[in-house]
Tab-separated table of C-alpha atoms in Angstrom:
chain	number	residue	atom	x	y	z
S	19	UNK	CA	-15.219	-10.631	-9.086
S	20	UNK	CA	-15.627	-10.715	-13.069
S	21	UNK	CA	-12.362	-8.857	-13.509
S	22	UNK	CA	-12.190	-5.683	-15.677
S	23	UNK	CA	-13.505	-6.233	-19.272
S	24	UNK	CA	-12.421	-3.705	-22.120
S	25	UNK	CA	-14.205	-3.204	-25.414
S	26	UNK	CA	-13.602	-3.941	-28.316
S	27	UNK	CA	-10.619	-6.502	-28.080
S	28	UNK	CA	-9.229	-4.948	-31.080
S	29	UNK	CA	-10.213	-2.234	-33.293
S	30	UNK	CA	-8.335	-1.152	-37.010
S	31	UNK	CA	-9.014	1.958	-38.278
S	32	UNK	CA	-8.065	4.433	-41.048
S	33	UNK	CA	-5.607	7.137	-39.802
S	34	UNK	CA	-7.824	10.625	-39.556
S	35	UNK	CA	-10.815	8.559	-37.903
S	36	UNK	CA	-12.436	9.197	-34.363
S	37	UNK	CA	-11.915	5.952	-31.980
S	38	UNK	CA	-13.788	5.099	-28.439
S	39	UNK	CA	-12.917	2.055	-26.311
S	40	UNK	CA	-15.061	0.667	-23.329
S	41	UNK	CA	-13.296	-0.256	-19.496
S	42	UNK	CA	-16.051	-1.435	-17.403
S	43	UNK	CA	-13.835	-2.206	-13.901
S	44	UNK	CA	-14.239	-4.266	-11.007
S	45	UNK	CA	-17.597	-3.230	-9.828
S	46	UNK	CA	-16.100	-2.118	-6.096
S	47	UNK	CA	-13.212	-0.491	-7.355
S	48	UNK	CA	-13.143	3.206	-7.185
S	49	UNK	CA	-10.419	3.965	-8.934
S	50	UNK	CA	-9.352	3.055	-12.692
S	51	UNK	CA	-6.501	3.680	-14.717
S	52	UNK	CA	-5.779	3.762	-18.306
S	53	UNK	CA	-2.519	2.668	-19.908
S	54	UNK	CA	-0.760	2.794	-23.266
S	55	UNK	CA	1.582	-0.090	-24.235
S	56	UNK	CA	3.696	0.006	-27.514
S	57	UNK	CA	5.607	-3.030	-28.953
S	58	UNK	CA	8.520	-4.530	-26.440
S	59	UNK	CA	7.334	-1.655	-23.709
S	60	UNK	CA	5.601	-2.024	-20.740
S	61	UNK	CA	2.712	-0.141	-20.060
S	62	UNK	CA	2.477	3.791	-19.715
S	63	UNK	CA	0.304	5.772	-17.718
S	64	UNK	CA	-2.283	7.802	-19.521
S	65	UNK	CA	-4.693	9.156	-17.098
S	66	UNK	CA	-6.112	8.054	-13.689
S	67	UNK	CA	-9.880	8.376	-12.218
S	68	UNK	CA	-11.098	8.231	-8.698
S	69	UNK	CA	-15.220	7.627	-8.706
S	70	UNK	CA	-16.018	9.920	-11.634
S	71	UNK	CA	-13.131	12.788	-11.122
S	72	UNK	CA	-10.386	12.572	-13.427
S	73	UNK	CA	-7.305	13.380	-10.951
S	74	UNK	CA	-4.673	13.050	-13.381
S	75	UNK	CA	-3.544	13.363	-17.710
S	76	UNK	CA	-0.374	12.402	-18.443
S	77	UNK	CA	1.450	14.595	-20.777
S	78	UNK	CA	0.742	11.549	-23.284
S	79	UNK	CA	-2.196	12.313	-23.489
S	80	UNK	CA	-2.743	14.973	-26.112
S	81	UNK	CA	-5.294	17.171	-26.735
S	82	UNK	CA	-7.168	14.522	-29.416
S	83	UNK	CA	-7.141	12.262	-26.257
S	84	UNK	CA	-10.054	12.128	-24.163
S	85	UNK	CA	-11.992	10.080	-21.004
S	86	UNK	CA	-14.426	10.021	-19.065
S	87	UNK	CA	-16.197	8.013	-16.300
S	88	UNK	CA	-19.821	9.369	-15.714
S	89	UNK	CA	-20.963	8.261	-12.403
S	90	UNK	CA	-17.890	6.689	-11.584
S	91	UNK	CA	-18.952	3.328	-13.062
S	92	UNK	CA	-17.520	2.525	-16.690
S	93	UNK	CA	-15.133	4.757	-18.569
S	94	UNK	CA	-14.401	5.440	-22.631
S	95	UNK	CA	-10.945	6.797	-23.656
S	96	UNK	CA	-11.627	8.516	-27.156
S	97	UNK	CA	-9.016	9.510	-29.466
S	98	UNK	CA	-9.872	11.797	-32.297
S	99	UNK	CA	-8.012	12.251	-35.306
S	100	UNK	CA	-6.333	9.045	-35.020
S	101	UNK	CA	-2.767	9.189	-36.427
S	102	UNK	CA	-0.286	6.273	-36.818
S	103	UNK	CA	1.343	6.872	-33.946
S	104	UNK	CA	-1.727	6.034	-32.056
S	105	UNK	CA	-1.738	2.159	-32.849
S	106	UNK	CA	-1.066	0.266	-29.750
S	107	UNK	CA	-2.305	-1.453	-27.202
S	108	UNK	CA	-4.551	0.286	-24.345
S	109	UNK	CA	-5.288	-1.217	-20.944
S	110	UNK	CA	-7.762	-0.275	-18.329
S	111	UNK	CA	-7.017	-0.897	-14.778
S	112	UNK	CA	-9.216	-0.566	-11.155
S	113	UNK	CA	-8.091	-0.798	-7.706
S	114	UNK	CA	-9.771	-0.092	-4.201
S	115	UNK	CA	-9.347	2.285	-1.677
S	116	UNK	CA	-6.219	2.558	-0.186
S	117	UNK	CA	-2.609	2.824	-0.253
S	118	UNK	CA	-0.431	2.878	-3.348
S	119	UNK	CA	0.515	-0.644	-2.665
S	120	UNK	CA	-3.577	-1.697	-3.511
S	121	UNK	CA	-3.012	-3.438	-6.451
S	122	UNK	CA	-3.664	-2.571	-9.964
S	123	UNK	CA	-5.834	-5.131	-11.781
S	124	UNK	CA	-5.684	-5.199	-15.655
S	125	UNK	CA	-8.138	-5.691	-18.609
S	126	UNK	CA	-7.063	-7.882	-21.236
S	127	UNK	CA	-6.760	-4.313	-23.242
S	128	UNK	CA	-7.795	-3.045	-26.786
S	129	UNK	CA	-5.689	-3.589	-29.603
S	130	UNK	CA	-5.334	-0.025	-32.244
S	131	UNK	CA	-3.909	-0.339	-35.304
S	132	UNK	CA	-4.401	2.600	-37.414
S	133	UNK	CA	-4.166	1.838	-41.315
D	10	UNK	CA	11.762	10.756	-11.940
D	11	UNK	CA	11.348	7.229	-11.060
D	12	UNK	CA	12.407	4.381	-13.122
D	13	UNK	CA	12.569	0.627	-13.360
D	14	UNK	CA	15.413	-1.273	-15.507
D	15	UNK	CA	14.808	-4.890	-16.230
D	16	UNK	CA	17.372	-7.460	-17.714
D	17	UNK	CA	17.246	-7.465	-21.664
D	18	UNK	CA	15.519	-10.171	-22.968
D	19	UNK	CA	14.555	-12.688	-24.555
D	20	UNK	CA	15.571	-15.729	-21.695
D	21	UNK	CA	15.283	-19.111	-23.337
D	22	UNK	CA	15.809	-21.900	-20.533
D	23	UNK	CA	14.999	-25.715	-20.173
D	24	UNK	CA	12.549	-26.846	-18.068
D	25	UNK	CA	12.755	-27.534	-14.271
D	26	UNK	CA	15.695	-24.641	-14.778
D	27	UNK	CA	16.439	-22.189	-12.030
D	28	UNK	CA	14.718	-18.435	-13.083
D	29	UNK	CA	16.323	-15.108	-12.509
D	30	UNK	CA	15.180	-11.665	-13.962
D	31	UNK	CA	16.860	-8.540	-12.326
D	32	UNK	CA	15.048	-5.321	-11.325
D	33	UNK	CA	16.697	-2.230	-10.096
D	34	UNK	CA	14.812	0.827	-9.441
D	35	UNK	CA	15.106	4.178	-9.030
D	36	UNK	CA	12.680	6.225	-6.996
D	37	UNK	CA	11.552	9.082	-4.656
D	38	UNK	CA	11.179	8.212	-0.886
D	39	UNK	CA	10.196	4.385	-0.470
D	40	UNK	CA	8.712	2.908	-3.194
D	41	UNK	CA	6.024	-0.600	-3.361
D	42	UNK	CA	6.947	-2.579	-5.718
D	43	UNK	CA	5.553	-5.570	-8.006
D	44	UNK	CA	6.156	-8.143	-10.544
D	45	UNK	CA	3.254	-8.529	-13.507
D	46	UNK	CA	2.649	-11.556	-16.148
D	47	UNK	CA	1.500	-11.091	-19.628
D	48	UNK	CA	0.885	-14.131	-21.303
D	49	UNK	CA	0.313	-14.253	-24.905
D	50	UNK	CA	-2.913	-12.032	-25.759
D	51	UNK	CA	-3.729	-11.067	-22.420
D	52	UNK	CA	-3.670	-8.291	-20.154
D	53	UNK	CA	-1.375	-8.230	-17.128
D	54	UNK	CA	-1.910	-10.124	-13.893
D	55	UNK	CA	0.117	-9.154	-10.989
D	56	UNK	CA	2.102	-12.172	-9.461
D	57	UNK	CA	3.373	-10.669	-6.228
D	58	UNK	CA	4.745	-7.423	-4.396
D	59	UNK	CA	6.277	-6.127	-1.712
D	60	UNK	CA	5.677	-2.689	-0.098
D	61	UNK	CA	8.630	-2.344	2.671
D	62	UNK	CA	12.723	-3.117	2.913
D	63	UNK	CA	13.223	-7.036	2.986
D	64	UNK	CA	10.166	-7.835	2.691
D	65	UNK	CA	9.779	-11.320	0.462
D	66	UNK	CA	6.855	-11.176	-2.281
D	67	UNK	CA	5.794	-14.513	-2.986
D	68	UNK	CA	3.249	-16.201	-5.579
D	69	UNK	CA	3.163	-19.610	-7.514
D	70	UNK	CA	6.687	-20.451	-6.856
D	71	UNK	CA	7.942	-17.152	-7.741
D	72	UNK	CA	9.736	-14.831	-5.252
D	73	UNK	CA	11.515	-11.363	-4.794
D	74	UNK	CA	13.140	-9.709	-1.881
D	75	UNK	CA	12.577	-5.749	-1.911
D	76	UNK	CA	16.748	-4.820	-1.156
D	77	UNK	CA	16.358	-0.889	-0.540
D	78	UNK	CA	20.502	-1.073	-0.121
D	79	UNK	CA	20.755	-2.378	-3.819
D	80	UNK	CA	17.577	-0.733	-4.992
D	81	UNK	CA	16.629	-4.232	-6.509
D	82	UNK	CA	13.921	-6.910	-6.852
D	83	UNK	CA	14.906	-9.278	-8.777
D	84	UNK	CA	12.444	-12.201	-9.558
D	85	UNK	CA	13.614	-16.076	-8.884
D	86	UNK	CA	12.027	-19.605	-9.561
D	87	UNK	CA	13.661	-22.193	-8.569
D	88	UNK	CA	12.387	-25.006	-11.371
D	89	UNK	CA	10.151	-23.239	-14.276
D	90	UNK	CA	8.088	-24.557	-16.390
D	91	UNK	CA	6.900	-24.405	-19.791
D	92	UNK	CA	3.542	-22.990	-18.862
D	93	UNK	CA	5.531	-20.044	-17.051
D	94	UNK	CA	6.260	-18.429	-20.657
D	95	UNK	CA	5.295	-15.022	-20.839
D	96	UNK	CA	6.219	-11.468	-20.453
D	97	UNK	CA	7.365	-9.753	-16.536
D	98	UNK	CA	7.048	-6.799	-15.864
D	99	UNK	CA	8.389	-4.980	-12.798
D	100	UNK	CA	6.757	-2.029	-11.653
D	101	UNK	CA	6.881	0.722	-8.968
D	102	UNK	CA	4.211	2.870	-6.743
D	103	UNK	CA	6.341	5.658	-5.337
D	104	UNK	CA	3.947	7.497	-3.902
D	105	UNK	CA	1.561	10.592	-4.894
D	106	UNK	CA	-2.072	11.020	-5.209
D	107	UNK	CA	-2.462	9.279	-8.761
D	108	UNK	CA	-1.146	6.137	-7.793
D	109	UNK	CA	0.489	5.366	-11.107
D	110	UNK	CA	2.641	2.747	-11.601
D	111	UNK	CA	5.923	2.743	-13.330
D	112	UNK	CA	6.798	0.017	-15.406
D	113	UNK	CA	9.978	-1.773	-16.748
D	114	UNK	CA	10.160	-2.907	-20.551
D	115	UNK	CA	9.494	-6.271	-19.825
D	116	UNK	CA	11.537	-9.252	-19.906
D	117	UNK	CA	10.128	-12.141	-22.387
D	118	UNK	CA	10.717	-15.540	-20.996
D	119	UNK	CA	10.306	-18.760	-22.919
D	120	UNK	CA	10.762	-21.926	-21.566
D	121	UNK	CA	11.234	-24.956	-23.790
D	122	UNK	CA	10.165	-28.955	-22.590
């Protein structure tokens, strides 16, 4: 168990620029997660995969928001047309099969700050 | 639509002090629910859950008692110390087929030698 990396750690950009981060999660867990936290928030849910379906956007998730998970392994959450709202921090998350009481576990997330 | 309120923060105590960071929820049907850690830079780790009424989460000295009467889950340590400084979260699985979580704002806890 290696735990669920995210790439980059942190990424600054210039507002009107195209973004992608990386979520590679725990290598048996079907399901993964992605999550937007803002300063003195906790985390909100963006969208939610199971194997390589995306089940779930959250009305967060605009249009200029996009992920994918091709053959269920990895995912990328790409934002286009970053604007300054966008800057905050982005988890990825995995869990097994299961219940809803399989827990979630976290990357250490990628940082956006949009300039 | 579900929700999780969380004691305003920050909590500054001395170490070897006694921890308590409420949690009341509101939720459809009957609701598993969890404590996280951030510390400083990371991502979150969960520290312990509970998925029924009464049931006692427990983890590293840290507890919380699902109370479906009180719709609470308050986290307690009885001595804390310094290394224990970080952000808890609360959170809450009520059910459906995305499995989200809902989170509280987060309580930030320091704890001074």
């Amino acid at each position: 168990d290696t735990g669920v990396s995210q790439n980059p750690r942190h990424k600054i950009t210039k507002r009107g620029q195209n973004v992608t981060f990386r979520c590679d999660p725990i290598s048996e867990h079907n399901r993964l997660y992605w999550y937007r936290q803002t300063l003195g928030q906790g985390p909100e849910f963006l969208t939610y995969f199971q194997n390589e379906a995306q089940l779930e956007k959250s009305r967060l998730l605009s249009d200029r928001f996009s992920a994918e998970r091709p053959k269920g392994s990895f995912s990328t959450l790409e934002i286009q047309r970053t604007e300054q709202g966008d800057s905050a921090m982005y988890l990825c998350a995995s869990s097994g099969t299961g219940g809803g009481n399989q827990p979630q576990h976290f990357g250490d997330g990628t940082r956006l700050s949009i300039l | 639509g579900n929700s999780v309120t969380q004691m305003e923060g920050p909590v500054t105590l001395s170490e070897e002090a006694f921890l308590t960071i409420n949690c009341t929820y509101t939720a459809t049907g009957y609701p598993s629910l969890f404590w996280y850690v951030q510390y400083p830079g990371e991502g979150l780790q969960l520290l312990l859950k509970a998925t029924k009424a009464d049931d006692k989460g427990s983890n590293k000295g840290f507890e919380a008692t699902y109370r479906k009467e009180t719709t609470s889950f308050h986290l307690e340590k009885g001595s804390v110390q310094v290394s224990d400084s970080a952000v808890y979260f609360c959170a809450l699985f009520s059910g459906g087929s995305n499995y989200k979580l809902t989170f509280g704002k987060g309580t930030l806890l320091t704890v001074n030698p």
